[in-house]
XYZ file of N, CA and C in Angstrom:
867
model
N -0.060 28.097 0.903
C -0.140 28.903 2.142
C 0.793 28.311 3.165
N 1.326 29.273 4.019
C 2.254 28.834 5.031
C 1.611 27.873 5.976
N 2.352 26.926 6.489
C 1.942 25.921 7.452
C 2.643 26.043 8.768
N 1.904 25.745 9.814
C 2.614 25.821 11.107
C 3.622 24.693 11.272
N 4.599 24.883 12.054
C 5.659 23.848 12.359
C 5.398 23.163 13.645
N 5.909 21.972 13.784
C 5.795 21.244 15.029
C 6.685 21.977 16.043
N 6.137 22.135 17.229
C 6.802 22.869 18.283
C 7.928 22.115 18.969
N 7.868 20.847 18.909
C 8.906 20.057 19.508
C 9.441 18.992 18.632
N 10.725 18.854 18.499
C 11.290 17.765 17.655
C 11.022 16.412 18.276
N 10.811 15.377 17.457
C 10.560 14.030 17.882
C 11.877 13.259 18.025
N 11.944 12.539 19.083
C 13.173 11.750 19.358
C 13.321 10.641 18.275
N 14.578 10.396 17.862
C 14.794 9.413 16.901
C 14.588 8.014 17.513
N 14.287 7.117 16.558
C 14.104 5.667 16.977
C 15.419 5.120 17.436
N 15.435 4.315 18.430
C 16.651 3.619 18.876
C 16.880 2.410 17.844
N 18.083 1.897 17.983
C 18.414 0.772 17.144
C 17.559 -0.443 17.387
N 17.266 -0.675 18.776
C 16.366 -1.740 19.097
C 14.970 -1.539 18.454
N 14.488 -0.348 18.465
C 13.187 -0.092 17.854
C 13.168 -0.303 16.345
N 14.297 0.173 15.736
C 14.430 -0.023 14.263
C 14.455 -1.590 13.989
N 15.187 -2.285 14.710
C 15.290 -3.720 14.475
C 13.911 -4.384 14.643
N 13.186 -3.914 15.562
C 11.865 -4.534 15.797
C 10.901 -4.148 14.697
N 10.943 -3.017 14.204
C 10.109 -2.590 13.056
C 10.443 -3.399 11.857
N 11.763 -3.704 11.686
C 12.097 -4.586 10.539
C 11.443 -5.937 10.677
N 11.511 -6.501 11.931
C 10.847 -7.761 12.168
C 9.365 -7.717 11.863
N 8.722 -6.607 12.296
C 7.270 -6.515 12.030
C 6.959 -6.445 10.545
N 7.773 -5.741 9.786
C 7.560 -5.669 8.340
C 7.764 -7.062 7.689
N 8.778 -7.832 8.090
C 9.000 -9.135 7.552
C 7.880 -10.070 7.943
N 7.361 -9.975 9.162
C 6.328 -10.756 9.584
C 5.049 -10.530 8.798
N 4.833 -9.193 8.489
C 3.616 -8.886 7.740
C 3.644 -9.459 6.330
N 4.855 -9.416 5.649
C 4.987 -10.023 4.363
C 4.668 -11.528 4.383
N 5.002 -12.160 5.481
C 4.811 -13.572 5.519
C 3.436 -14.001 5.957
N 2.651 -13.066 6.564
C 1.302 -13.404 7.077
C 0.210 -12.573 6.497
N 0.276 -11.270 6.717
C -0.888 -10.412 6.322
C -1.188 -10.289 4.818
N -0.144 -10.566 4.006
C -0.306 -10.538 2.576
C -0.932 -11.760 1.982
N -1.031 -12.785 2.796
C -1.450 -14.121 2.380
C -2.950 -14.089 2.003
N -3.834 -13.464 2.842
C -5.210 -13.536 2.684
C -5.711 -12.753 1.367
N -5.296 -11.538 1.122
C -5.716 -10.911 -0.168
C -5.104 -11.598 -1.430
N -3.900 -12.121 -1.317
C -3.316 -12.869 -2.509
C -4.145 -14.162 -2.726
N -4.482 -14.827 -1.756
C -5.288 -16.063 -1.822
C -6.669 -15.648 -2.464
N -7.262 -14.540 -2.003
C -8.521 -14.191 -2.593
C -8.442 -13.837 -3.984
N -7.320 -13.215 -4.529
C -7.198 -12.903 -5.955
C -7.015 -14.167 -6.710
N -6.259 -15.155 -6.145
C -6.019 -16.440 -6.858
C -7.322 -17.133 -7.050
N -8.160 -17.212 -6.056
C -9.385 -17.960 -6.068
C -10.370 -17.357 -7.200
N -10.451 -16.046 -7.155
C -11.290 -15.364 -8.118
C -10.739 -15.366 -9.508
N -9.478 -15.388 -9.653
C -8.803 -15.519 -10.974
C -9.124 -16.916 -11.553
N -9.076 -17.939 -10.765
C -9.359 -19.282 -11.187
C -10.793 -19.423 -11.683
N -11.686 -18.775 -10.911
C -13.080 -18.800 -11.298
C -13.359 -18.155 -12.630
N -12.714 -17.003 -12.838
C -12.857 -16.268 -14.105
C -12.291 -17.039 -15.269
N -11.165 -17.716 -15.069
C -10.565 -18.567 -16.100
C -11.565 -19.621 -16.532
N -12.176 -20.315 -15.514
C -13.141 -21.323 -15.807
C -14.342 -20.848 -16.565
N -14.724 -19.601 -16.226
C -15.812 -18.940 -16.855
C -15.487 -18.708 -18.335
N -14.287 -18.390 -18.668
C -13.931 -18.075 -20.075
C -13.757 -19.389 -20.883
N -13.430 -20.519 -20.140
C -13.108 -21.793 -20.893
C -14.411 -22.664 -21.078
N -15.475 -22.307 -20.413
C -16.719 -23.170 -20.522
C -17.866 -22.401 -21.052
N -18.911 -23.158 -21.295
C -20.179 -22.468 -21.736
C -20.624 -21.487 -20.674
N -20.894 -20.206 -21.084
C -21.249 -19.189 -20.168
C -22.494 -19.529 -19.358
N -23.338 -20.295 -19.809
C -24.568 -20.685 -19.118
C -24.277 -21.490 -17.818
N -23.094 -22.113 -17.778
C -22.736 -22.908 -16.698
C -22.325 -22.026 -15.422
N -22.044 -20.770 -15.811
C -21.499 -19.892 -14.677
C -22.446 -18.653 -14.560
N -22.615 -18.237 -13.313
C -23.512 -17.109 -13.084
C -22.765 -15.758 -13.355
N -23.502 -14.946 -14.040
C -22.848 -13.556 -14.353
C -22.808 -12.820 -12.970
N -23.679 -13.087 -12.079
C -23.604 -12.428 -10.754
C -22.376 -12.851 -10.065
N -22.027 -14.114 -10.114
C -20.810 -14.583 -9.465
C -19.526 -14.086 -10.172
N -19.689 -13.889 -11.464
C -18.564 -13.240 -12.190
C -18.308 -11.805 -11.651
N -19.353 -11.133 -11.476
C -19.293 -9.761 -10.894
C -18.727 -9.809 -9.526
N -19.104 -10.768 -8.711
C -18.596 -10.907 -7.355
C -17.100 -11.202 -7.370
N -16.691 -12.022 -8.301
C -15.281 -12.357 -8.434
C -14.439 -11.137 -8.739
N -14.956 -10.254 -9.694
C -14.253 -9.026 -10.000
C -14.214 -8.126 -8.833
N -15.336 -8.019 -8.081
C -15.388 -7.216 -6.860
C -14.448 -7.714 -5.824
N -14.270 -9.076 -5.767
C -13.349 -9.636 -4.774
C -11.944 -9.331 -5.093
N -11.594 -9.326 -6.345
C -10.238 -8.958 -6.718
C -10.020 -7.475 -6.428
N -10.978 -6.664 -6.625
C -10.733 -5.206 -6.382
C -10.596 -5.031 -4.844
N -11.428 -5.726 -4.076
C -11.311 -5.632 -2.631
C -9.909 -6.092 -2.104
N -9.442 -7.142 -2.721
C -8.213 -7.786 -2.291
C -7.056 -6.808 -2.765
N -7.194 -6.087 -3.900
C -6.208 -5.161 -4.288
C -6.167 -3.986 -3.325
N -7.351 -3.525 -2.834
C -7.288 -2.549 -1.799
C -6.578 -2.907 -0.580
N -6.816 -4.204 -0.143
C -6.105 -4.679 1.034
C -4.627 -4.637 0.822
N -4.175 -5.102 -0.315
C -2.725 -5.116 -0.631
C -2.182 -3.636 -0.619
N -2.965 -2.733 -1.245
C -2.574 -1.313 -1.266
C -2.423 -0.809 0.136
N -3.361 -1.131 1.040
C -3.318 -0.684 2.408
C -2.139 -1.284 3.134
N -1.894 -2.574 2.981
C -0.748 -3.226 3.622
C 0.601 -2.625 3.146
N 0.641 -2.376 1.799
C 1.885 -1.869 1.260
C 2.087 -0.458 1.760
N 1.018 0.417 1.733
C 1.131 1.767 2.293
C 1.656 1.801 3.765
N 1.028 0.880 4.576
C 1.468 0.786 5.915
C 2.941 0.403 6.047
N 3.394 -0.559 5.178
C 4.776 -0.979 5.292
C 5.693 0.121 4.813
N 5.352 0.830 3.725
C 6.194 1.946 3.243
C 6.269 3.012 4.290
N 5.101 3.382 4.924
C 5.147 4.375 5.915
C 5.976 4.076 7.042
N 5.897 2.769 7.493
C 6.782 2.371 8.666
C 8.262 2.399 8.267
N 8.595 2.069 7.010
C 9.972 2.241 6.613
C 10.406 3.675 6.594
N 9.501 4.569 6.164
C 9.752 6.050 6.174
C 10.035 6.489 7.572
N 9.285 6.009 8.497
C 9.476 6.393 9.934
C 10.795 5.821 10.379
N 11.112 4.636 9.951
C 12.337 3.999 10.330
C 13.533 4.764 9.936
N 13.422 5.386 8.744
C 14.561 6.113 8.133
C 14.463 7.640 8.545
N 13.517 7.962 9.304
C 13.419 9.430 9.655
C 12.919 10.264 8.593
N 12.281 9.737 7.616
C 11.764 10.557 6.494
C 10.314 10.985 6.588
N 9.605 10.545 7.568
C 8.152 10.813 7.752
C 8.047 12.038 8.667
N 7.682 13.171 8.051
C 7.570 14.435 8.832
C 6.124 14.972 8.672
N 5.511 15.229 9.816
C 4.083 15.796 9.730
C 4.063 17.111 9.001
N 2.998 17.203 8.167
C 2.763 18.464 7.532
C 1.607 19.105 8.211
N 1.928 20.147 9.017
C 0.931 20.700 9.985
C -0.065 21.653 9.277
N -1.342 21.449 9.614
C -2.387 22.352 9.108
C -3.477 22.244 10.269
N -4.440 23.169 10.099
C -5.506 23.184 11.060
C -6.593 22.203 10.654
N -6.958 21.315 11.404
C -7.908 20.266 11.088
C -9.110 20.410 12.023
N -10.299 20.383 11.537
C -11.590 20.324 12.323
C -11.852 18.906 12.721
N -11.389 18.609 13.871
C -11.392 17.178 14.372
C -12.826 16.620 14.502
N -13.720 17.488 14.903
C -15.166 17.035 15.075
C -15.710 16.675 13.588
N -15.430 17.490 12.633
C -15.945 17.230 11.282
C -15.309 15.969 10.756
N -13.964 15.731 11.006
C -13.293 14.601 10.480
C -13.896 13.276 11.087
N -14.209 13.287 12.345
C -14.872 12.135 12.956
C -16.230 11.952 12.466
N -17.008 13.015 12.220
C -18.360 12.957 11.659
C -18.305 12.267 10.301
N -17.241 12.681 9.470
C -17.206 12.115 8.082
C -16.893 10.626 8.185
N -15.882 10.225 8.964
C -15.545 8.855 9.145
C -16.701 8.002 9.579
N -17.439 8.469 10.539
C -18.584 7.713 11.021
C -19.693 7.557 9.922
N -19.900 8.671 9.202
C -20.949 8.635 8.176
C -20.551 7.622 7.049
N -19.238 7.599 6.717
C -18.763 6.686 5.672
C -18.656 5.235 6.114
N -18.751 4.965 7.434
C -18.507 3.642 7.985
C -19.735 2.942 8.430
N -20.945 3.741 8.423
C -22.177 3.177 8.951
C -22.638 1.876 8.257
N -22.555 1.875 6.885
C -22.943 0.782 6.017
C -22.138 -0.458 6.465
N -20.821 -0.283 6.525
C -19.917 -1.347 6.865
C -20.281 -1.922 8.307
N -20.507 -1.069 9.191
C -20.753 -1.472 10.515
C -22.131 -2.327 10.560
N -23.070 -1.834 9.833
C -24.385 -2.529 9.812
C -24.181 -3.967 9.180
N -23.380 -4.085 8.214
C -23.137 -5.367 7.590
C -22.438 -6.365 8.574
N -21.735 -5.846 9.525
C -21.090 -6.617 10.577
C -21.969 -6.836 11.880
N -23.126 -6.292 11.870
C -24.109 -6.322 13.026
C -23.682 -5.389 14.052
N -22.967 -4.244 13.739
C -22.509 -3.294 14.729
C -23.303 -1.947 14.605
N -23.281 -1.209 15.592
C -23.881 0.111 15.637
C -22.798 1.124 15.845
N -22.658 2.095 15.020
C -21.735 3.191 15.247
C -22.410 4.364 15.911
N -21.776 4.862 16.912
C -22.364 5.966 17.739
C -21.242 6.981 17.903
N -21.726 8.275 18.077
C -20.778 9.356 18.252
C -21.309 10.306 19.361
N -20.453 10.705 20.224
C -20.785 11.653 21.293
C -19.853 12.818 21.125
N -20.274 13.892 20.400
C -19.403 14.935 20.028
C -19.882 16.250 20.609
N -19.042 17.203 20.873
C -19.417 18.471 21.442
C -20.215 19.291 20.365
N -20.938 20.285 20.813
C -21.651 21.173 19.862
C -20.661 22.105 19.051
N -19.649 22.539 19.724
C -18.719 23.427 19.056
C -17.589 22.694 18.294
N -17.045 23.259 17.320
C -15.960 22.686 16.546
C -14.735 22.633 17.448
N -13.836 21.680 17.264
C -12.450 21.616 17.891
C -11.427 21.512 16.750
N -10.700 22.656 16.554
C -9.663 22.694 15.566
C -8.352 22.404 16.172
N -7.632 21.534 15.538
C -6.344 21.009 16.052
C -5.271 21.235 14.955
N -4.080 21.700 15.378
C -2.969 21.776 14.408
C -2.282 20.396 14.352
N -2.375 19.764 13.262
C -1.868 18.402 13.097
C -1.766 18.115 11.666
N -1.282 16.893 11.336
C -1.148 16.429 9.963
C -2.491 15.648 9.665
N -3.239 16.165 8.695
C -4.559 15.678 8.376
C -4.509 14.193 7.995
N -3.575 13.833 7.105
C -3.512 12.476 6.641
C -3.159 11.473 7.743
N -2.214 11.873 8.657
C -1.762 11.069 9.771
C -2.948 10.888 10.775
N -3.595 12.047 11.043
C -4.698 11.936 12.003
C -5.820 11.030 11.470
N -6.105 11.164 10.219
C -7.130 10.310 9.474
C -6.709 8.865 9.632
N -5.467 8.577 9.338
C -5.036 7.162 9.401
C -5.110 6.583 10.787
N -4.766 7.417 11.805
C -4.818 6.888 13.188
C -6.294 6.567 13.531
N -7.230 7.455 13.201
C -8.632 7.264 13.559
C -9.178 6.089 12.835
N -8.850 5.932 11.609
C -9.343 4.836 10.797
C -8.754 3.452 11.275
N -7.521 3.459 11.621
C -6.916 2.211 12.158
C -7.597 1.838 13.466
N -7.826 2.744 14.358
C -8.485 2.487 15.579
C -9.928 1.996 15.380
N -10.555 2.635 14.431
C -12.004 2.224 14.085
C -12.024 0.851 13.576
N -11.142 0.499 12.613
C -11.181 -0.902 12.047
C -10.794 -1.935 13.113
N -9.906 -1.629 14.016
C -9.561 -2.479 15.104
C -10.785 -2.704 16.055
N -11.480 -1.578 16.331
C -12.657 -1.717 17.174
C -13.760 -2.514 16.575
N -13.980 -2.322 15.213
C -15.023 -3.104 14.495
C -14.630 -4.530 14.409
N -13.318 -4.819 14.291
C -12.897 -6.218 14.207
C -13.085 -6.963 15.546
N -12.893 -6.160 16.604
C -13.043 -6.781 18.001
C -14.442 -6.692 18.449
N -15.352 -5.914 17.878
C -16.767 -5.776 18.289
C -17.472 -7.133 18.169
N -18.469 -7.298 19.032
C -19.179 -8.472 18.985
C -20.713 -8.110 18.992
N -21.184 -7.720 17.781
C -22.585 -7.394 17.634
C -23.044 -6.372 18.548
N -22.251 -5.441 18.848
C -22.571 -4.337 19.819
C -22.363 -3.033 19.219
N -21.996 -2.087 20.123
C -21.820 -0.653 19.613
C -20.342 -0.284 19.581
N -19.959 0.523 18.657
C -18.664 1.128 18.616
C -18.917 2.624 18.663
N -18.190 3.239 19.631
C -18.578 4.678 19.953
C -17.393 5.590 19.935
N -17.499 6.654 19.136
C -16.517 7.769 19.101
C -17.004 8.831 20.088
N -16.117 9.434 20.839
C -16.379 10.540 21.668
C -15.229 11.520 21.530
N -15.573 12.832 21.688
C -14.638 13.929 21.537
C -14.864 14.887 22.719
N -13.919 15.250 23.496
C -14.092 16.157 24.617
C -13.044 17.113 24.753
N -13.336 18.318 25.089
C -12.384 19.351 25.478
C -11.890 19.114 26.873
N -10.686 19.236 27.169
C -10.161 19.085 28.491
C -9.357 20.303 28.954
N -9.057 20.474 30.222
C -8.233 21.621 30.645
C -6.847 21.646 29.949
N -6.315 20.497 29.666
C -4.944 20.405 29.112
C -4.993 19.946 27.611
N -6.107 20.217 26.917
C -6.208 19.866 25.507
C -7.502 19.322 25.114
N -7.553 18.118 24.484
C -8.788 17.423 24.199
C -8.448 15.962 24.041
N -9.481 15.129 24.176
C -9.334 13.675 24.033
C -10.257 13.164 23.063
N -9.867 12.170 22.269
C -10.712 11.365 21.403
C -10.753 9.972 21.964
N -11.894 9.387 22.171
C -12.032 8.052 22.662
C -12.842 7.189 21.851
N -12.434 5.995 21.560
C -13.103 5.005 20.780
C -13.357 3.759 21.600
N -14.585 3.392 21.791
C -14.965 2.286 22.660
C -15.713 1.260 21.916
N -15.390 -0.077 22.084
C -16.119 -1.068 21.389
C -16.597 -2.049 22.462
N -17.771 -2.665 22.229
C -18.347 -3.636 23.117
C -17.796 -5.017 22.613
N -17.492 -5.829 23.521
C -16.903 -7.095 23.160
C -15.891 -7.555 24.265
N -15.062 -8.462 23.876
C -14.025 -8.970 24.872
C -13.047 -7.841 25.289
N -12.818 -7.700 26.591
C -11.924 -6.689 27.042
C -10.468 -7.198 26.890
N -9.610 -6.217 26.650
C -8.193 -6.547 26.606
C -7.610 -6.782 27.988
N -6.550 -7.480 28.087
C -5.912 -7.612 29.375
C -5.049 -6.457 29.702
N -4.762 -6.177 30.979
C -3.829 -5.114 31.296
C -2.487 -5.224 30.650
N -1.998 -6.412 30.545
C -0.653 -6.631 29.963
C -0.617 -6.177 28.500
N -1.637 -6.542 27.730
C -1.699 -6.142 26.307
C -1.851 -4.614 26.251
N -2.878 -4.063 27.012
C -3.167 -2.649 26.984
C -1.933 -1.821 27.220
N -1.071 -2.211 28.166
C 0.031 -1.449 28.547
C 1.056 -1.365 27.369
N 1.048 -2.359 26.435
C 2.065 -2.371 25.406
C 1.418 -2.212 24.004
N 0.222 -1.881 24.005
C -0.547 -1.830 22.681
C 0.142 -0.941 21.616
N 0.661 0.254 22.040
C 1.245 1.165 21.092
C 2.753 1.300 21.203
N 3.347 0.398 21.962
C 4.808 0.443 22.164
C 5.487 -0.491 21.161
N 6.674 -0.080 20.763
C 7.505 -0.980 19.999
C 8.184 -1.995 20.883
N 8.144 -3.250 20.455
C 8.691 -4.322 21.337
C 7.862 -5.548 21.120
N 8.259 -6.686 21.667
C 7.585 -7.975 21.591
C 6.199 -7.798 22.084
N 5.174 -8.437 21.409
C 3.840 -8.454 21.863
C 3.679 -9.427 23.041
N 2.782 -9.121 24.035
C 2.432 -10.065 25.128
C 1.924 -11.336 24.546
N 2.001 -12.418 25.259
C 1.458 -13.692 24.757
C -0.042 -13.655 24.595
N -0.729 -12.711 25.328
C -2.156 -12.649 25.244
C -2.622 -11.615 24.207
N -1.758 -11.224 23.267
C -2.175 -10.261 22.327
C -3.299 -10.728 21.398
N -4.288 -9.873 21.093
C -5.336 -10.367 20.184
C -4.788 -10.813 18.822
N -5.408 -11.853 18.298
C -4.992 -12.350 17.028
C -5.998 -12.030 15.952
N -5.463 -11.636 14.783
C -6.364 -11.533 13.598
C -6.387 -12.798 12.763
N -7.117 -12.704 11.680
C -7.215 -13.937 10.864
C -5.870 -14.431 10.358
N -4.949 -13.452 10.235
C -3.604 -13.880 9.781
C -2.747 -14.468 10.847
N -3.257 -14.393 12.118
C -2.571 -14.947 13.255
C -1.589 -13.946 13.933
N -1.598 -12.755 13.568
C -0.751 -11.724 14.167
C -1.569 -10.520 14.540
N -0.990 -9.623 15.353
C -1.679 -8.375 15.752
C -1.749 -7.399 14.594
N -0.807 -7.525 13.627
C -0.918 -6.606 12.427
C -0.104 -5.330 12.513
N 0.116 -4.713 11.363
C 0.889 -3.533 11.309
C 0.225 -2.275 11.876
N -1.133 -2.302 11.883
C -1.976 -1.154 12.165
C -1.584 -0.457 13.458
N -1.552 -1.179 14.567
C -1.273 -0.556 15.911
C 0.182 -0.031 15.937
N 1.099 -0.682 15.371
C 2.492 -0.168 15.321
C 2.524 1.144 14.570
N 1.900 1.250 13.464
C 1.934 2.463 12.677
C 1.150 3.554 13.425
N -0.024 3.180 14.069
C -0.809 4.096 14.807
C 0.014 4.766 15.917
N 0.811 3.900 16.630
C 1.614 4.349 17.787
C 2.737 5.294 17.234
N 3.317 4.941 16.128
C 4.416 5.707 15.514
C 3.935 7.060 15.071
N 2.687 7.147 14.422
C 2.179 8.410 13.993
C 1.838 9.254 15.197
N 1.309 8.685 16.283
C 0.961 9.433 17.436
C 2.250 10.049 18.058
N 3.333 9.293 17.989
C 4.637 9.853 18.495
C 5.010 11.065 17.676
N 4.865 10.923 16.326
C 5.306 12.084 15.485
C 4.298 13.356 15.728
N 3.086 13.026 15.962
C 2.093 14.109 16.120
C 2.079 14.759 17.560
N 2.791 14.079 18.468
C 2.773 14.498 19.854
C 1.508 14.140 20.611
N 0.783 13.188 20.147
C -0.407 12.643 20.708
C -0.037 11.532 21.718
N -0.848 11.306 22.691
C -0.597 10.214 23.680
C -1.718 9.206 23.633
N -1.526 8.095 23.077
C -2.512 7.030 22.985
C -2.460 6.073 24.146
N -3.528 5.660 24.714
C -3.699 4.703 25.716
C -4.867 3.770 25.479
N -4.703 2.536 25.953
C -5.733 1.595 25.815
C -6.014 0.967 27.155
N -7.323 0.759 27.420
C -7.726 0.115 28.737
C -9.000 -0.598 28.569
N -9.185 -1.592 29.409
C -10.422 -2.401 29.453
C -11.518 -1.561 30.110
N -12.781 -1.670 29.627
C -13.948 -1.102 30.239
C -14.903 -2.271 30.353
N -15.976 -2.060 31.150
C -16.958 -3.127 31.339
C -17.595 -3.511 30.049
N -17.318 -4.724 29.710
C -17.900 -5.315 28.495
C -17.224 -4.793 27.159
N -15.963 -4.320 27.331
C -15.337 -3.910 26.074
C -13.987 -3.403 26.282
N -13.555 -2.562 25.276
C -12.198 -1.973 25.298
C -12.304 -0.520 24.847
N -11.468 0.352 25.439
C -11.455 1.766 24.991
C -10.056 2.134 24.665
N -9.911 2.973 23.691
C -8.679 3.571 23.332
C -8.843 5.116 23.328
N -7.949 5.791 24.009
C -8.038 7.197 24.243
C -6.769 7.924 23.636
N -7.035 8.978 22.860
C -5.988 9.810 22.375
C -6.027 11.148 23.019
N -4.951 11.513 23.731
C -4.860 12.810 24.308
C -4.042 13.775 23.424
N -4.722 14.936 23.044
C -4.023 15.869 22.226
C -3.729 17.129 23.023
N -2.488 17.554 23.163
C -2.129 18.654 24.095
C -2.691 19.960 23.696
N -2.871 20.845 24.709
C -3.497 22.146 24.575
C -2.803 22.973 23.528
N -1.504 22.840 23.377
C -0.729 23.712 22.485
C -1.167 23.443 21.034
N -1.796 22.385 20.699
C -2.218 22.035 19.355
C -3.689 22.540 19.107
N -4.358 22.942 20.164
C -5.773 23.418 19.956
C -5.714 24.835 19.395
N -6.561 25.089 18.406
C -6.657 26.370 17.737
C -7.928 27.037 18.156
N -7.835 28.212 18.758
C -9.072 28.945 19.177
C -9.704 29.614 17.962
N -10.893 30.076 18.113
C -11.640 30.736 16.989
C -11.018 32.062 16.608
N -10.199 32.635 17.510
C -9.676 33.953 17.171
C -8.294 33.804 16.463
N -7.745 32.575 16.353
C -6.450 32.423 15.749
C -6.549 32.065 14.286
N -5.544 32.375 13.538
C -5.535 32.085 12.116
C -5.686 30.588 11.841
N -6.535 30.240 10.899
C -6.716 28.881 10.525
C -5.981 28.653 9.196
N -5.114 27.713 9.268
C -4.364 27.316 8.000
C -5.214 26.353 7.197
N -5.289 26.517 5.944
C -6.117 25.582 5.116
C -5.275 24.599 4.418
N -5.938 23.408 4.169
C -5.204 22.349 3.505
C -5.030 22.587 1.969
N -4.165 21.904 1.315
C -4.001 22.122 -0.098
C -5.217 21.634 -0.857
N -5.960 20.630 -0.436
C -7.141 20.091 -1.033
C -8.304 20.964 -0.712
N -9.256 21.076 -1.662
C -10.533 21.723 -1.395
C -11.356 20.936 -0.407
N -12.398 21.455 0.155
C -13.194 20.715 1.093
C -13.821 19.496 0.421
N -14.245 19.667 -0.791
C -14.801 18.546 -1.544
C -13.847 17.455 -1.911
N -12.627 17.867 -2.280
C -11.552 16.864 -2.471
C -11.204 16.157 -1.227
N -11.104 16.927 -0.110
C -10.670 16.285 1.172
C -11.746 15.255 1.554
N -13.036 15.689 1.346
C -14.149 14.768 1.735
C -14.185 13.425 0.913
N -13.802 13.527 -0.360
C -13.702 12.385 -1.241
C -12.524 11.518 -0.839
N -11.435 12.163 -0.440
C -10.269 11.509 -0.033
C -10.554 10.639 1.230
N -11.299 11.276 2.160
C -11.596 10.576 3.379
C -12.564 9.360 3.113
N -13.504 9.533 2.200
C -14.388 8.426 1.864
C -13.657 7.232 1.245
N -12.669 7.498 0.393
C -11.900 6.462 -0.225
C -11.013 5.819 0.827
N -10.438 6.609 1.762
C -9.589 6.053 2.802
C -10.396 5.126 3.732
N -11.633 5.468 4.051
C -12.528 4.645 4.872
C -12.736 3.366 4.111
N -13.111 3.363 2.835
C -13.360 2.213 2.104
C -12.148 1.260 2.099
N -11.016 1.813 1.838
C -9.763 0.978 1.759
C -9.517 0.328 3.149
N -9.694 1.105 4.160
C -9.412 0.530 5.477
C -10.339 -0.582 5.934
N -11.616 -0.337 5.683
C -12.678 -1.270 6.116
C -12.726 -2.495 5.236
N -12.234 -2.398 4.050
C -12.210 -3.643 3.200
C -11.202 -4.671 3.680
N -10.447 -4.333 4.670
C -9.466 -5.284 5.252
C -10.176 -6.168 6.339
N -11.417 -5.778 6.683
C -12.109 -6.649 7.708
C -12.745 -7.789 7.110
N -12.695 -9.007 7.744
C -13.365 -10.208 7.269
C -14.885 -9.941 7.026
N -15.348 -10.301 5.809
C -16.693 -10.024 5.499
C -16.999 -8.749 4.743
N -16.008 -7.873 4.660
C -16.181 -6.572 4.010
C -15.290 -6.419 2.847
N -14.727 -7.496 2.361
C -13.766 -7.466 1.261
C -14.363 -6.831 -0.050
N -15.712 -6.948 -0.229
C -16.311 -6.396 -1.413
C -17.206 -5.235 -1.162
N -16.856 -4.539 -0.066
C -17.615 -3.377 0.354
C -17.489 -2.270 -0.758
N -18.591 -1.622 -1.037
C -18.638 -0.598 -2.043
C -19.033 0.759 -1.420
């Protein structure tokens, strides 16, 4: 079925931005790939010992955990590789949104439902404040899903045994999605550069790998392609990220709705697997099922 086209062309990346993305990718290869590779190596060594010794000396439960750990680490590597390849595609101008009508409310509900178990394991509570009516947006479903999942995993990583809250609101000039987490607030300097290409402020949040990660860079790049405006700001006892979606992308009930190539069931399963892959990158959730 015919799909809508983007109404405004996106500006090409400058040479400075391209150079910085290359630096980000090289840094990711040196840092973010270390943790899952190390996890695979440790579990591989345990399984080798299990095969070389009397089976009674080793717990079958731990063998299962080792296999699950390898699977989780593989998901982490897949996610990192996908992010790297997508950034390279953006760098080369090959990443173009495939526009269709997406029920944004339903997408957020699906993501929250699939993430509740993971949040509970981390001592967090997922909340949602959504309107009664559906809000349909003309956008790229896969990119929109990746943006929301990246923001969710960042919020859960930064959360401190509190609540992580999704909200969706209609506004006179479009609609906004906001994700708020309880925990340490970001500084104004970091918030102002969170989605921009360029050197990170010295006070940038650090992950286990020691870097801010590829996620926010890719999130900002996807938002640029989609015509969304992401902002980050500190709130009392936490941090909020807001996505503004312009009115021209909102689809009214009287307008034709373009359908995705996947069936509703296939799209639902795709979202579930995407949530699993994204949240397995969080410390403590490597073996999430």
